[in-house]
PDB file of C-alpha atoms in Angstrom:
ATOM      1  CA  UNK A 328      79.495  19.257  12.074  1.00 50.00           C
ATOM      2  CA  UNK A 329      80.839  21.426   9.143  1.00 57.00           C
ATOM      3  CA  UNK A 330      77.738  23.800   8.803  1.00 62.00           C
ATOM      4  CA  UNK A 331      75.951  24.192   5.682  1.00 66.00           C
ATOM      5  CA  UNK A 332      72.188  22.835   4.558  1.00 70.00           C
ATOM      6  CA  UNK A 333      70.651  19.974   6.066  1.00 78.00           C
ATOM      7  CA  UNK A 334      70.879  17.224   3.055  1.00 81.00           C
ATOM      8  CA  UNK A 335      67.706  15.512   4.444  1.00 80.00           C
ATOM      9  CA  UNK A 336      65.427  18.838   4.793  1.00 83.00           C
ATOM     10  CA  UNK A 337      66.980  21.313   2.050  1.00 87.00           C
ATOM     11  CA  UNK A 338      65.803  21.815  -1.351  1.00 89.00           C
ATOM     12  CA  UNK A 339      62.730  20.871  -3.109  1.00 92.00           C
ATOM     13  CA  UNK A 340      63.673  17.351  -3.790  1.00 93.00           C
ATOM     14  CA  UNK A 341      63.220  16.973  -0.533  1.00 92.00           C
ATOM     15  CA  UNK A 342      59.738  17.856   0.520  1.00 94.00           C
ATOM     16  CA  UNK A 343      59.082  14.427   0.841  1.00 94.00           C
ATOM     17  CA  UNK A 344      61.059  14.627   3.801  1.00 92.00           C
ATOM     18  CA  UNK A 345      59.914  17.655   5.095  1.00 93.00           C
ATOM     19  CA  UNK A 346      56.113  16.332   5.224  1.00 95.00           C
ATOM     20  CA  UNK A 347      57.364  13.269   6.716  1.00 95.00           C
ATOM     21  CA  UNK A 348      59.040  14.992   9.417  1.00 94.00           C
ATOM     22  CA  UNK A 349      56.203  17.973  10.016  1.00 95.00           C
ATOM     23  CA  UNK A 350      53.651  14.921  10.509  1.00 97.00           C
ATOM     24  CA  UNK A 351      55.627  13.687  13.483  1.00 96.00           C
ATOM     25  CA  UNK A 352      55.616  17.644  15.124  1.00 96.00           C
ATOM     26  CA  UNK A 353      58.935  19.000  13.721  1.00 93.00           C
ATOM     27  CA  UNK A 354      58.659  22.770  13.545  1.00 94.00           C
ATOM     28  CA  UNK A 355      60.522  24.850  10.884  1.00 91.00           C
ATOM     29  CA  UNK A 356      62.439  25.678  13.625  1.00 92.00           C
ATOM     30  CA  UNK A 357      63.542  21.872  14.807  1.00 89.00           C
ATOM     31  CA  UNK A 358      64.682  20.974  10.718  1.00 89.00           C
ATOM     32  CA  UNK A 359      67.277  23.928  11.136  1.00 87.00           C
ATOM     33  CA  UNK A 360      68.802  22.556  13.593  1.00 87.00           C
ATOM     34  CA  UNK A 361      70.828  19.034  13.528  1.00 86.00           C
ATOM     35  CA  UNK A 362      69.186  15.522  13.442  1.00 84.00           C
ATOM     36  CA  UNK A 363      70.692  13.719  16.049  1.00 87.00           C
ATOM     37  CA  UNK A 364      69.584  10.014  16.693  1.00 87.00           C
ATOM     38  CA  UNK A 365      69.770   8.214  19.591  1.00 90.00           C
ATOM     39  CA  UNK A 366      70.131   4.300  19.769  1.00 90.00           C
ATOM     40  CA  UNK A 367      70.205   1.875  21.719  1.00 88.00           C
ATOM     41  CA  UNK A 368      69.925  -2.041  22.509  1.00 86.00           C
ATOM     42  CA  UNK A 369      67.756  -2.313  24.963  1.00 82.00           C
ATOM     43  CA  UNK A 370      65.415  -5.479  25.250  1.00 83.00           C
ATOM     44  CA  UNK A 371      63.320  -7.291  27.595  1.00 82.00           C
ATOM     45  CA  UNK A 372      65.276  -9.913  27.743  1.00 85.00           C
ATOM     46  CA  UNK A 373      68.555  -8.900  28.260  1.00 76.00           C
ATOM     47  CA  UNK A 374      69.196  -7.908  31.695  1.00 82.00           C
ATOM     48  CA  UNK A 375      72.618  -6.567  31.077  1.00 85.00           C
ATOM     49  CA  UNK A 376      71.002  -4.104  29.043  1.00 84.00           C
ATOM     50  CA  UNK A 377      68.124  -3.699  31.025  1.00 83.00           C
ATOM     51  CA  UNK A 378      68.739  -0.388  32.231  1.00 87.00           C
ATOM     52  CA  UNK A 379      69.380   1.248  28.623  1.00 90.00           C
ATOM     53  CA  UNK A 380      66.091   2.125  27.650  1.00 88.00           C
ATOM     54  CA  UNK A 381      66.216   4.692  30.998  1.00 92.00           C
ATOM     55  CA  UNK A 382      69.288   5.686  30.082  1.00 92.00           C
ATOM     56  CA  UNK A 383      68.282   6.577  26.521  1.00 92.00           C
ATOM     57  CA  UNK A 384      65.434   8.911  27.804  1.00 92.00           C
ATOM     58  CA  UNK A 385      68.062  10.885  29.764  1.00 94.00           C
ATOM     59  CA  UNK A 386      70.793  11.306  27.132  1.00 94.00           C
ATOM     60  CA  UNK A 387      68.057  12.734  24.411  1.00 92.00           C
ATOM     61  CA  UNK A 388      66.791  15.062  26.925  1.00 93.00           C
ATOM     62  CA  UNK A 389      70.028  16.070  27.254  1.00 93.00           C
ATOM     63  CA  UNK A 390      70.311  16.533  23.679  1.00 89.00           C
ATOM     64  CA  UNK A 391      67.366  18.775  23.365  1.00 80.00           C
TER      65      UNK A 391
END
């Protein structure tokens, strides 16, 4: 990451955004710091990937 504003939360063009993400529970505090998504393919069905919706849980806790 190169530092600098947050594209997505900075500047009044992007309020929008800002009330999007407040609904959900981000804090003033949480749009300072990075967004960092986590994905995955877990399905049902798939029982190679089976055990990547676990997994998932773990590595964003990690995150936070």
């Amino acid at each position: 990451m190169t530092g600098g504003a947050n594209p997505l939360t900075t500047g009044p063009h992007r309020a929008p955004a800002r009330a999007m993400l407040k609904a959900v529970g981000f804090s003033d505090a949480d749009l300072r710091q990075p967004l960092i998504g986590v994905a995955n393919t877990w399905i049902e069905i798939g029982p190679c990937n089976y055990h990547l919706r676990d997994l998932a849980v773990h590595v964003k806790a990690g995150i936070r």
